[in-house]
Short mmCIF file of C-alpha atoms in Angstrom, two decimals:
data_model
loop_
_atom_site.label_atom_id
_atom_site.label_comp_id
_atom_site.label_asym_id
_atom_site.label_seq_id
_atom_site.Cartn_x
_atom_site.Cartn_y
_atom_site.Cartn_z
CA MET A 1 12.51 88.69 -103.93
CA SER A 2 9.50 87.09 -102.84
CA PRO A 3 9.39 85.20 -99.34
CA LEU A 4 10.17 81.35 -99.79
CA PRO A 5 7.40 78.87 -98.93
CA GLU A 6 8.24 77.64 -95.36
CA ASP A 7 9.32 74.11 -96.50
CA ARG A 8 11.59 75.44 -99.04
CA ASP A 9 13.01 78.11 -96.69
CA GLU A 10 14.00 75.52 -94.11
CA LEU A 11 15.27 73.42 -96.91
CA LEU A 12 17.56 76.46 -98.09
CA TRP A 13 18.90 76.59 -94.16
CA GLU A 14 19.64 72.74 -94.08
CA LEU A 15 21.55 73.31 -97.43
CA ALA A 16 23.56 75.99 -96.25
CA ARG A 17 25.13 74.31 -93.61
CA ASP A 18 26.85 72.11 -96.17
CA PRO A 19 26.58 73.84 -99.52
CA LEU A 20 29.10 71.39 -101.37
CA SER A 21 26.78 68.38 -100.58
CA GLU A 22 25.16 66.55 -103.44
CA ALA A 23 22.07 67.47 -102.25
CA ALA A 24 23.16 71.50 -102.43
CA GLN A 25 24.21 70.65 -106.22
CA GLN A 26 20.59 69.40 -106.93
CA TYR A 27 18.72 71.94 -105.37
CA ARG A 28 20.90 74.57 -107.28
CA GLN A 29 19.94 72.78 -110.52
CA ARG A 30 16.00 72.50 -109.51
CA TYR A 31 15.53 76.09 -108.35
CA PRO A 32 18.43 78.23 -109.78
CA GLU A 33 16.53 81.30 -108.77
CA ASP A 34 17.74 80.58 -104.95
CA VAL A 35 21.12 79.95 -105.49
CA VAL A 36 22.10 83.44 -104.61
CA GLU A 37 20.17 83.21 -101.37
CA LEU A 38 21.48 79.62 -101.02
CA GLU A 39 25.13 81.30 -101.33
CA SER A 40 24.53 84.14 -98.81
CA ARG A 41 23.12 81.80 -96.41
CA ALA A 42 25.78 79.45 -96.88
CA ALA A 43 28.53 82.21 -96.65
CA MET A 44 26.73 83.78 -93.30
CA LEU A 45 26.63 80.10 -91.71
CA GLY A 46 30.39 79.58 -92.80
CA LYS A 47 31.56 82.24 -90.40
CA LEU A 48 28.93 81.40 -87.78
CA THR A 49 30.33 78.20 -87.25
CA ALA A 50 33.89 79.53 -87.79
CA ALA A 51 33.77 81.90 -84.91
CA LYS A 52 32.84 79.27 -82.49
CA PRO A 53 35.83 79.78 -79.62
CA ILE A 54 38.73 77.53 -79.82
CA PRO A 55 38.35 74.92 -76.75
CA PRO A 56 40.61 75.68 -74.02
CA ALA A 57 44.10 73.59 -74.01
CA ILE A 58 43.97 73.13 -70.49
CA ILE A 59 41.06 72.18 -68.37
CA PRO A 60 41.03 73.90 -64.97
CA ALA A 61 40.00 72.16 -61.93
CA PRO A 62 36.43 72.38 -60.71
CA HIS A 63 35.71 74.69 -58.05
CA VAL A 64 33.71 72.59 -56.48
CA LEU A 65 36.42 69.89 -55.89
CA LEU A 66 38.70 72.34 -54.47
CA GLU A 67 36.32 73.43 -51.84
CA LYS A 68 36.73 71.31 -48.75
CA PRO A 69 33.64 69.27 -48.15
CA THR A 70 31.35 70.11 -45.61
CA PRO A 71 29.67 67.22 -44.04
CA GLU A 72 26.03 67.64 -43.75
CA VAL A 73 24.91 67.63 -39.88
CA ARG A 74 21.22 66.49 -39.84
CA MET A 75 19.61 66.65 -36.71
CA PRO A 76 17.54 63.58 -36.05
CA ARG A 77 14.15 64.68 -35.45
CA TRP A 78 13.36 63.37 -31.83
CA SER A 79 16.29 65.77 -30.91
CA LEU A 80 13.63 68.59 -31.88
CA GLY A 81 11.13 67.18 -29.62
CA VAL A 82 13.38 66.59 -26.97
CA ALA A 83 14.45 70.26 -27.10
CA ALA A 84 10.92 71.23 -27.00
CA ALA A 85 10.32 69.31 -23.86
CA LEU A 86 13.15 70.84 -22.29
CA LEU A 87 12.18 74.28 -23.26
CA VAL A 88 8.50 73.33 -21.64
CA PHE A 89 10.02 72.00 -18.47
CA SER A 90 12.61 75.06 -17.89
CA LEU A 91 9.55 77.62 -18.57
CA ALA A 92 7.48 75.55 -16.02
CA LEU A 93 10.39 75.23 -13.71
CA GLY A 94 10.72 79.05 -14.10
CA TYR A 95 7.16 79.75 -13.42
CA TYR A 96 6.98 77.76 -10.57
CA ALA A 97 9.99 79.54 -9.02
CA VAL A 98 8.07 83.00 -9.31
CA THR A 99 4.73 81.88 -8.40
CA ARG A 100 5.54 79.06 -5.57
CA PRO A 101 3.71 80.02 -2.28
CA GLN A 102 5.83 82.00 0.17
CA PRO A 103 6.72 80.46 3.34
CA GLN A 104 3.86 81.47 6.12
CA THR A 105 4.08 84.52 7.64
CA LEU A 106 2.52 84.39 11.11
CA ALA A 107 0.11 87.47 11.35
CA THR A 108 -1.11 88.30 15.08
CA ASP A 109 -3.73 90.33 16.44
CA ALA A 110 -3.27 93.74 18.04
CA GLY A 111 -1.03 93.80 20.92
CA ARG A 112 0.28 90.56 19.70
CA PRO A 113 4.09 90.27 18.21
CA SER A 114 4.03 89.90 14.61
CA ILE A 115 6.65 87.01 13.68
CA SER A 116 7.38 85.42 10.52
CA ALA A 117 10.07 83.19 9.34
CA THR A 118 10.86 83.59 5.69
CA GLY A 119 13.55 82.48 3.05
CA ASP A 120 13.99 86.09 1.89
CA SER A 121 17.47 87.44 2.82
CA ASN A 122 16.50 90.97 1.92
CA MET A 123 16.95 92.60 5.27
CA GLU A 124 15.18 95.66 6.13
CA GLY A 125 15.14 96.81 9.52
CA ALA A 126 13.82 99.87 10.93
CA PRO A 127 14.42 101.23 14.18
CA MET A 128 11.36 100.42 16.27
CA SER A 129 10.70 103.38 18.77
CA GLY A 130 10.24 102.25 22.07
CA ASP A 131 9.55 103.70 25.13
CA ARG A 132 13.01 104.87 25.48
CA LYS A 133 15.02 105.83 22.94
CA LEU A 134 18.81 104.53 22.77
CA GLN A 135 20.07 108.33 22.26
CA SER A 136 18.16 109.21 25.32
CA GLN A 137 20.26 106.24 27.19
CA GLY A 138 23.78 107.40 26.52
CA MET A 139 24.13 104.37 24.19
CA GLY A 140 26.45 106.69 21.96
CA GLN A 141 29.12 105.89 24.12
CA GLY A 142 32.04 104.02 22.55
CA SER A 143 30.34 103.66 19.39
CA PRO A 144 31.54 105.59 15.96
CA GLU A 145 29.69 108.60 14.67
CA GLY A 146 26.69 107.44 13.05
CA MET A 147 25.20 104.31 12.88
CA ASP A 148 26.32 101.70 15.12
CA PRO A 149 25.20 98.16 13.44
CA ALA A 150 25.22 96.86 16.78
CA GLY A 151 24.34 99.78 19.13
CA GLY A 152 22.84 102.77 19.25
CA THR A 153 23.04 105.70 16.80
CA ALA A 154 24.45 109.32 17.26
CA PRO A 155 22.12 111.93 18.18
CA GLY A 156 19.95 113.49 15.42
CA THR A 157 20.91 110.21 12.92
CA THR A 158 18.27 108.09 11.75
CA ASN A 159 18.56 104.35 13.43
CA GLN A 160 18.11 101.90 10.49
CA VAL A 161 19.68 98.66 9.80
CA PRO A 162 21.56 98.92 6.69
CA THR A 163 19.38 98.24 3.72
CA GLY A 164 22.16 97.92 0.79
CA PRO A 165 22.37 95.04 -1.41
CA GLN A 166 22.87 92.26 0.65
CA PRO A 167 24.01 88.87 -0.46
CA LEU A 168 21.55 85.86 -0.84
CA ALA A 169 20.84 83.30 1.44
CA PRO A 170 19.55 79.99 0.94
CA THR A 171 16.01 79.59 1.57
CA GLN A 172 16.34 76.97 4.20
CA PRO A 173 19.31 77.09 5.81
CA ALA A 174 20.88 74.53 7.52
CA ASP A 175 21.44 75.88 10.84
CA PRO A 176 17.61 76.75 12.33
CA THR A 177 19.37 79.19 14.26
CA MET A 178 20.04 81.48 11.17
CA LEU A 179 16.59 81.42 9.76
CA PRO A 180 15.63 84.76 9.36
CA ILE A 181 12.59 86.00 11.04
CA THR A 182 10.94 89.20 11.08
CA ILE A 183 9.30 90.01 14.83
CA GLN A 184 7.61 93.39 15.54
CA ASP A 185 6.29 94.05 19.04
CA GLU A 186 5.71 97.07 21.56
CA GLY A 187 5.70 96.54 25.45
CA THR A 188 5.50 92.99 25.04
CA SER A 189 7.75 90.80 27.48
CA LEU A 190 11.49 89.43 26.94
CA ARG A 191 10.39 85.86 27.60
CA SER A 192 7.56 86.15 25.34
CA VAL A 193 9.47 87.76 22.45
CA ILE A 194 12.38 84.98 22.99
CA GLU A 195 9.76 82.40 22.71
CA GLN A 196 8.24 83.51 19.82
CA ILE A 197 11.63 83.89 18.00
CA GLY A 198 12.11 80.43 19.15
CA SER A 199 9.02 79.39 17.84
CA ALA A 200 9.15 81.19 14.37
CA ALA A 201 12.81 79.59 13.62
CA GLY A 202 11.77 76.21 15.12
CA LEU A 203 13.96 76.40 18.23
CA ASP A 204 13.73 74.84 21.51
CA ILE A 205 14.37 77.51 23.92
CA GLU A 206 15.45 77.16 27.35
CA PHE A 207 15.67 79.63 30.24
CA ALA A 208 18.51 78.81 32.82
CA PRO A 209 17.70 80.24 36.32
CA GLY A 210 17.65 83.93 37.30
CA PHE A 211 16.42 85.16 33.93
CA THR A 212 15.06 88.44 34.20
CA ASP A 213 12.14 89.25 32.23
CA GLY A 214 10.72 92.65 31.56
CA PRO A 215 8.97 94.51 28.93
CA VAL A 216 10.60 95.54 25.22
CA SER A 217 9.94 96.88 22.27
CA VAL A 218 11.50 95.09 18.97
CA ARG A 219 11.13 95.43 15.43
CA TYR A 220 13.33 93.03 13.46
CA VAL A 221 13.01 92.29 9.62
CA ASN A 222 14.45 89.31 8.17
CA VAL A 223 17.30 88.81 10.43
CA PRO A 224 18.42 85.32 11.76
CA ALA A 225 17.14 84.06 15.02
CA MET A 226 20.44 84.15 16.71
CA THR A 227 21.64 87.29 15.77
CA ILE A 228 18.19 88.81 17.28
CA LEU A 229 19.04 86.79 20.24
CA LYS A 230 22.33 87.73 20.87
CA THR A 231 21.14 91.54 19.95
CA LEU A 232 18.71 91.18 22.64
CA GLY A 233 21.06 89.46 24.98
CA GLN A 234 23.71 92.24 24.46
CA SER A 235 21.00 95.02 25.90
CA ASN A 236 18.91 93.06 28.06
CA GLY A 237 21.63 90.98 30.41
CA PHE A 238 21.18 87.48 29.08
CA THR A 239 23.54 85.44 26.52
CA PRO A 240 21.91 83.03 24.20
CA LEU A 241 24.15 79.66 23.94
CA ASN A 242 23.21 77.61 20.93
CA GLN A 243 23.32 74.01 22.13
CA GLY A 244 23.24 72.13 18.89
CA ASN A 245 20.13 70.05 18.09
CA ARG A 246 17.89 73.10 17.66
CA LYS A 247 18.41 73.88 21.17
CA VAL A 248 19.13 77.21 22.47
CA LEU A 249 19.76 78.10 26.31
CA ILE A 250 19.14 81.67 27.87
CA VAL A 251 21.80 82.53 30.41
CA PRO A 252 21.15 85.09 32.30
CA ALA A 253 24.42 87.25 31.80
CA THR A 254 26.24 88.50 28.87
CA ASP A 255 29.53 86.44 28.37
CA PRO A 256 32.03 89.25 27.56
CA ASN A 257 34.15 86.85 25.67
CA ALA A 258 31.22 86.08 23.44
CA PRO A 259 32.20 85.62 20.05
CA VAL A 260 32.16 88.80 17.89
CA LEU A 261 28.88 88.77 15.46
CA GLN A 262 29.57 87.34 11.90
CA ASP A 263 26.12 87.96 10.51
CA PRO A 264 27.27 89.43 7.08
CA ASN A 265 24.33 91.65 7.29
CA MET A 266 25.41 92.84 10.67
CA GLY A 267 29.07 94.20 9.99
CA THR A 268 31.58 93.19 12.94
CA GLY A 269 29.78 93.74 15.77
CA GLN A 270 32.25 96.09 17.09
CA GLY A 271 31.44 98.86 19.43
CA LEU A 272 28.65 96.96 20.70
CA PRO A 273 27.20 98.51 24.20
CA ASN A 274 28.30 97.40 27.31
CA PRO A 275 25.24 95.26 28.58
CA GLY A 276 26.08 96.42 32.30
CA THR A 277 24.68 99.50 31.54
CA GLY A 278 21.33 97.94 30.79
CA ALA A 279 21.22 99.70 27.44
CA GLY A 280 19.21 98.08 24.78
CA GLY A 281 21.19 98.44 21.87
CA SER A 282 20.17 95.96 19.16
CA LEU A 283 20.65 95.59 15.67
CA SER A 284 17.16 97.15 14.73
CA GLY A 285 16.94 99.62 17.19
CA PRO A 286 16.54 100.77 20.50
CA ILE A 287 14.96 98.06 23.04
CA SER A 288 13.05 99.60 26.12
CA ARG A 289 12.56 97.64 29.04
CA MET B 1 54.96 24.73 -67.23
CA PRO B 2 51.80 25.51 -67.47
CA THR B 3 50.48 28.71 -65.73
CA ASP B 4 47.93 29.13 -63.25
CA PRO B 5 45.28 31.45 -65.24
CA ARG B 6 43.86 32.43 -61.65
CA PRO B 7 45.44 35.75 -60.18
CA ASN B 8 47.07 35.41 -57.34
CA ASP B 9 46.14 37.29 -54.21
CA GLU B 10 48.58 39.94 -54.76
CA THR B 11 47.12 40.63 -58.21
CA VAL B 12 43.72 40.81 -57.05
CA THR B 13 44.46 43.64 -54.08
CA LEU B 14 46.41 45.85 -56.48
CA ALA B 15 43.41 45.13 -59.11
CA ASN B 16 40.93 46.63 -56.31
CA GLN B 17 43.50 49.36 -55.40
CA ILE B 18 43.67 51.02 -59.00
CA PRO B 19 40.89 52.99 -60.11
CA LEU B 20 39.31 51.87 -63.24
CA PRO B 21 40.13 54.06 -66.20
CA MET B 22 37.10 56.59 -66.34
CA ASP B 23 37.50 57.45 -69.87
CA HIS B 24 35.44 53.97 -71.03
CA ASP B 25 32.81 54.76 -68.27
CA THR B 26 29.77 56.35 -69.34
CA ASP B 27 28.20 59.22 -67.87
CA GLU B 28 25.77 57.28 -65.60
CA HIS B 29 28.76 55.17 -64.16
CA ILE B 30 30.41 58.00 -63.32
CA ILE B 31 27.61 59.55 -61.81
CA ALA B 32 26.74 56.84 -59.59
CA ARG B 33 30.32 57.03 -58.37
CA VAL B 34 29.67 60.38 -57.50
CA VAL B 35 26.57 59.95 -55.75
CA ALA B 36 27.67 57.20 -53.93
CA GLY B 37 30.45 59.40 -52.64
CA ASP B 38 33.17 59.31 -54.90
CA ARG B 39 33.85 63.27 -55.11
CA ALA B 40 37.04 62.82 -57.13
CA ALA B 41 34.95 60.73 -60.15
CA PHE B 42 33.17 64.22 -60.64
CA ARG B 43 36.54 65.44 -62.19
CA HIS B 44 36.01 63.33 -65.31
CA LEU B 45 32.44 64.63 -65.74
CA PHE B 46 33.67 67.75 -65.70
CA ASP B 47 36.71 67.30 -68.10
CA ARG B 48 34.57 65.40 -70.79
CA HIS B 49 31.83 68.27 -70.82
CA TYR B 50 33.93 71.40 -69.92
CA GLY B 51 34.61 72.08 -73.46
CA ARG B 52 31.41 72.26 -75.01
CA SER B 53 29.82 73.92 -71.65
CA LEU B 54 32.30 76.75 -72.29
CA SER B 55 31.59 77.04 -75.74
CA VAL B 56 28.13 77.47 -75.29
CA ALA B 57 28.64 79.84 -72.30
CA GLN B 58 30.88 81.83 -74.43
CA GLY B 59 28.40 82.22 -77.14
CA ILE B 60 25.67 83.62 -74.62
CA VAL B 61 27.83 85.60 -72.31
CA LEU B 62 30.22 86.54 -75.43
CA HIS B 63 32.72 87.01 -73.10
CA ARG B 64 36.05 83.99 -72.29
CA SER B 65 36.52 84.81 -68.33
CA GLU B 66 32.97 85.44 -67.57
CA ALA B 67 32.07 82.12 -69.64
CA GLU B 68 34.59 80.03 -67.26
CA ASP B 69 33.06 81.50 -64.30
CA VAL B 70 29.34 80.56 -65.58
CA VAL B 71 31.04 76.82 -66.51
CA GLN B 72 32.13 76.72 -63.00
CA GLU B 73 28.94 77.75 -61.19
CA ALA B 74 26.72 75.61 -63.71
CA MET B 75 29.39 72.62 -62.65
CA THR B 76 28.75 73.31 -59.63
CA LYS B 77 25.34 73.64 -59.45
CA ALA B 78 25.35 69.91 -61.55
CA PHE B 79 27.03 68.46 -58.81
CA LYS B 80 25.16 69.92 -55.83
CA ASN B 81 21.96 68.70 -57.61
CA LEU B 82 23.42 65.31 -58.90
CA THR B 83 21.09 63.35 -56.81
CA LYS B 84 17.99 65.25 -58.71
CA PHE B 85 19.27 64.31 -62.04
CA ASP B 86 16.17 61.84 -63.01
CA ARG B 87 18.14 60.49 -66.10
CA ARG B 88 15.42 61.18 -68.48
CA ALA B 89 17.93 63.02 -70.65
CA SER B 90 21.45 62.67 -70.82
CA PHE B 91 23.66 64.15 -68.38
CA GLY B 92 24.93 66.62 -71.39
CA THR B 93 21.42 67.61 -72.15
CA TRP B 94 20.83 68.46 -68.43
CA LEU B 95 24.19 70.15 -67.93
CA TYR B 96 23.47 72.33 -70.63
CA ARG B 97 20.23 73.31 -69.51
CA ILE B 98 22.22 74.59 -66.12
CA VAL B 99 24.93 76.16 -68.28
CA VAL B 100 22.27 78.06 -70.61
CA ASN B 101 20.21 79.25 -67.42
CA THR B 102 23.63 80.41 -65.76
CA ALA B 103 24.77 82.13 -68.57
CA ILE B 104 21.52 83.54 -69.33
CA GLN B 105 21.48 84.91 -66.06
CA ALA B 106 24.64 85.83 -65.85
CA THR B 107 24.00 88.08 -69.13
CA ARG B 108 21.06 89.78 -67.59
CA ARG B 109 22.93 90.66 -64.42
CA THR B 110 25.86 92.27 -66.44
CA ARG B 111 23.31 94.15 -68.43
CA HIS B 112 21.72 95.50 -65.65
CA ASP B 113 24.91 96.50 -63.80
CA ARG B 114 25.85 98.11 -67.05
CA GLN B 115 22.68 100.15 -67.26
CA ALA B 116 23.49 101.58 -63.92
CA VAL B 117 26.86 103.10 -64.49
CA THR B 118 27.59 106.66 -65.55
CA LEU B 119 28.54 107.81 -68.65
CA GLU B 120 32.15 108.53 -67.34
CA ALA B 121 31.90 104.88 -66.99
CA VAL B 122 30.44 103.85 -70.40
CA SER B 123 33.26 106.42 -71.63
CA ASP B 124 35.96 104.60 -69.32
CA ARG B 125 34.97 100.87 -70.86
CA LEU B 126 35.08 101.97 -74.52
CA THR B 127 38.68 102.21 -73.87
CA ASP B 128 38.84 98.89 -71.57
CA PRO B 129 40.72 96.08 -72.86
CA GLN B 130 37.62 94.39 -72.21
CA GLY B 131 36.64 95.85 -75.58
CA ILE B 132 38.97 93.29 -77.64
CA PRO B 133 36.78 90.92 -79.71
CA GLN B 134 35.81 87.86 -78.16
CA LEU B 135 34.92 85.57 -81.33
CA ALA B 136 37.18 85.54 -84.23
CA ASP B 137 34.63 86.99 -86.74
CA PRO B 138 33.96 90.67 -85.43
CA GLU B 139 30.92 91.09 -87.63
CA ILE B 140 29.33 87.75 -86.30
CA GLU B 141 30.12 88.92 -82.99
CA ARG B 142 28.41 92.38 -83.42
CA ALA B 143 25.35 90.49 -84.73
CA MET B 144 25.46 88.20 -81.72
CA ARG B 145 25.80 91.16 -79.64
CA GLN B 146 22.26 92.44 -80.84
CA MET B 147 20.69 89.41 -79.90
CA GLU B 148 18.61 88.23 -77.07
CA PRO B 149 20.64 85.85 -74.95
CA GLU B 150 17.85 83.13 -75.36
CA ASP B 151 18.46 83.47 -79.18
CA ARG B 152 22.21 83.66 -79.04
CA ALA B 153 21.72 80.12 -77.00
CA ILE B 154 19.74 78.55 -79.27
CA ILE B 155 22.08 79.79 -82.43
CA VAL B 156 25.09 78.35 -80.47
CA MET B 157 23.64 75.18 -79.22
CA PHE B 158 22.98 74.50 -83.03
CA TYR B 159 25.44 75.96 -84.75
CA TRP B 160 28.44 75.46 -82.94
CA GLU B 161 27.36 72.77 -80.99
CA ASP B 162 25.73 70.61 -83.52
CA LEU B 163 22.79 69.81 -81.03
CA SER B 164 19.53 68.02 -82.37
CA LEU B 165 16.50 69.96 -82.13
CA ASN B 166 15.43 67.28 -78.98
CA GLU B 167 18.80 68.36 -77.17
CA ILE B 168 18.04 71.95 -77.62
CA ALA B 169 14.29 71.50 -76.65
CA GLY B 170 15.75 69.35 -73.53
CA ALA B 171 18.38 72.44 -72.87
CA MET B 172 15.91 74.90 -72.75
CA GLU B 173 12.88 73.24 -71.37
CA CYS B 174 10.65 73.03 -74.37
CA THR B 175 8.99 70.70 -77.17
CA PRO B 176 11.16 70.10 -80.26
CA ASN B 177 8.40 71.72 -82.11
CA ALA B 178 9.02 75.20 -79.69
CA ALA B 179 12.68 74.90 -80.49
CA LYS B 180 12.23 74.51 -83.86
CA THR B 181 10.19 77.65 -84.20
CA ARG B 182 12.89 79.48 -81.76
CA LEU B 183 15.69 78.38 -83.96
CA PHE B 184 13.75 79.82 -86.96
CA ARG B 185 12.77 83.26 -85.17
CA ALA B 186 16.56 83.68 -84.02
CA ARG B 187 18.49 82.75 -87.34
CA GLU B 188 16.03 85.31 -88.96
CA ARG B 189 16.60 87.92 -86.42
CA PHE B 190 20.77 86.81 -86.46
CA ARG B 191 20.55 87.17 -90.18
CA GLN B 192 18.82 90.82 -89.83
CA PHE B 193 21.41 92.28 -87.56
CA TYR B 194 24.17 90.05 -89.62
CA GLN B 195 23.37 91.86 -93.06
CA GLY B 196 21.75 95.10 -91.52
CA GLY B 197 24.93 96.23 -89.16
CA ASP B 198 24.27 98.34 -86.30
CA GLN B 199 20.53 99.08 -85.58
#
């Protein structure tokens, strides 16, 4: 069978959809040679349309309506700008905290004690080797073996201030007597050392009559001023009395009833040497006079 | 005694509370209500177009339950994109486009999955209950299965749903002339598969 012209082929498909129509009857009469083709197509399309699925008797619920509606949360555009500004501000604050200038360190010439007052609470004390060693002064009496936080050390041990993890202190303590300072010197007069401590901590030091001066060697790193004074007083026969309002009175006697040191860096202060012995037990090491 | 034709306040209040019968609303009215926030109104659109959508989907994927999933997925897409409906065509045409595309994607996904199965799995599938005929006429179903899903889609829309070439063009995203050409080719392929048996 030769292929049908396109228009007749299209017409034949249309008539095959309804082969009983009057148009189909007329086509059969006009083109009897296409009757077989028309019947074939009509049968095929009849089966095709009959194969259409039966629509469901029950229509299910749309799933989209069964879902719980989630409200759309749209952040306003300005909130993005605020968040960016906060981020930049926090970054700048962090940068400033890292790179801010440290408190001034008073570096001294050779022969002058080095004193500095810092906000850094990391205390690193090392014994200062002076003219006399604590162990040679018999300072181990009454002290436990090993390091005595307020006095000397046992023979053969290194005299060091504890360097373990220390609690952070505020950068500017409210009490100026607790301002950690660093001082290092050898063979300087005790009065000069006390004055320099007071100067570094911003204290007004007054010496009571009868104060006995003498050469000492000290090295304290980031130790509160009052602690240094008390430690020096224990070993050099004076007592620092905090008068308040930044005033400290140096009394030339050791108060046996003085309160126990409460500095968390210092331990309990138990085992302090007897000041009457003239021994120079101190936090940071031997004091020689 | 003459009665006051004006409704009293109570009648007006009740009339405002009872929703209007949606069956008389046009698709556009219902869409406007859905877009305005009345989610429940979408149920009327769903009911109105579910049957034809399911028929088209089943003609393409040739599986009833799979077709139901396709229609649900297409309806969800339509619901979520209802604000993008530009009304250039009818909602039905727009929905059929979504249904056809979703069904074709599902068919390709299923075909891809079946290509990845092992011979043992194929052997099991031959005895699987899924092998039950999905259409009333097994010869029609056999011919349809040999066709590409795009060809099945156009045959189904034209002969099952009696869509015009313009509507098919809208659903297939082509011109009416292109839809006519596609219908002609799809019909010839169907006849070849129908008369020729398994290829």
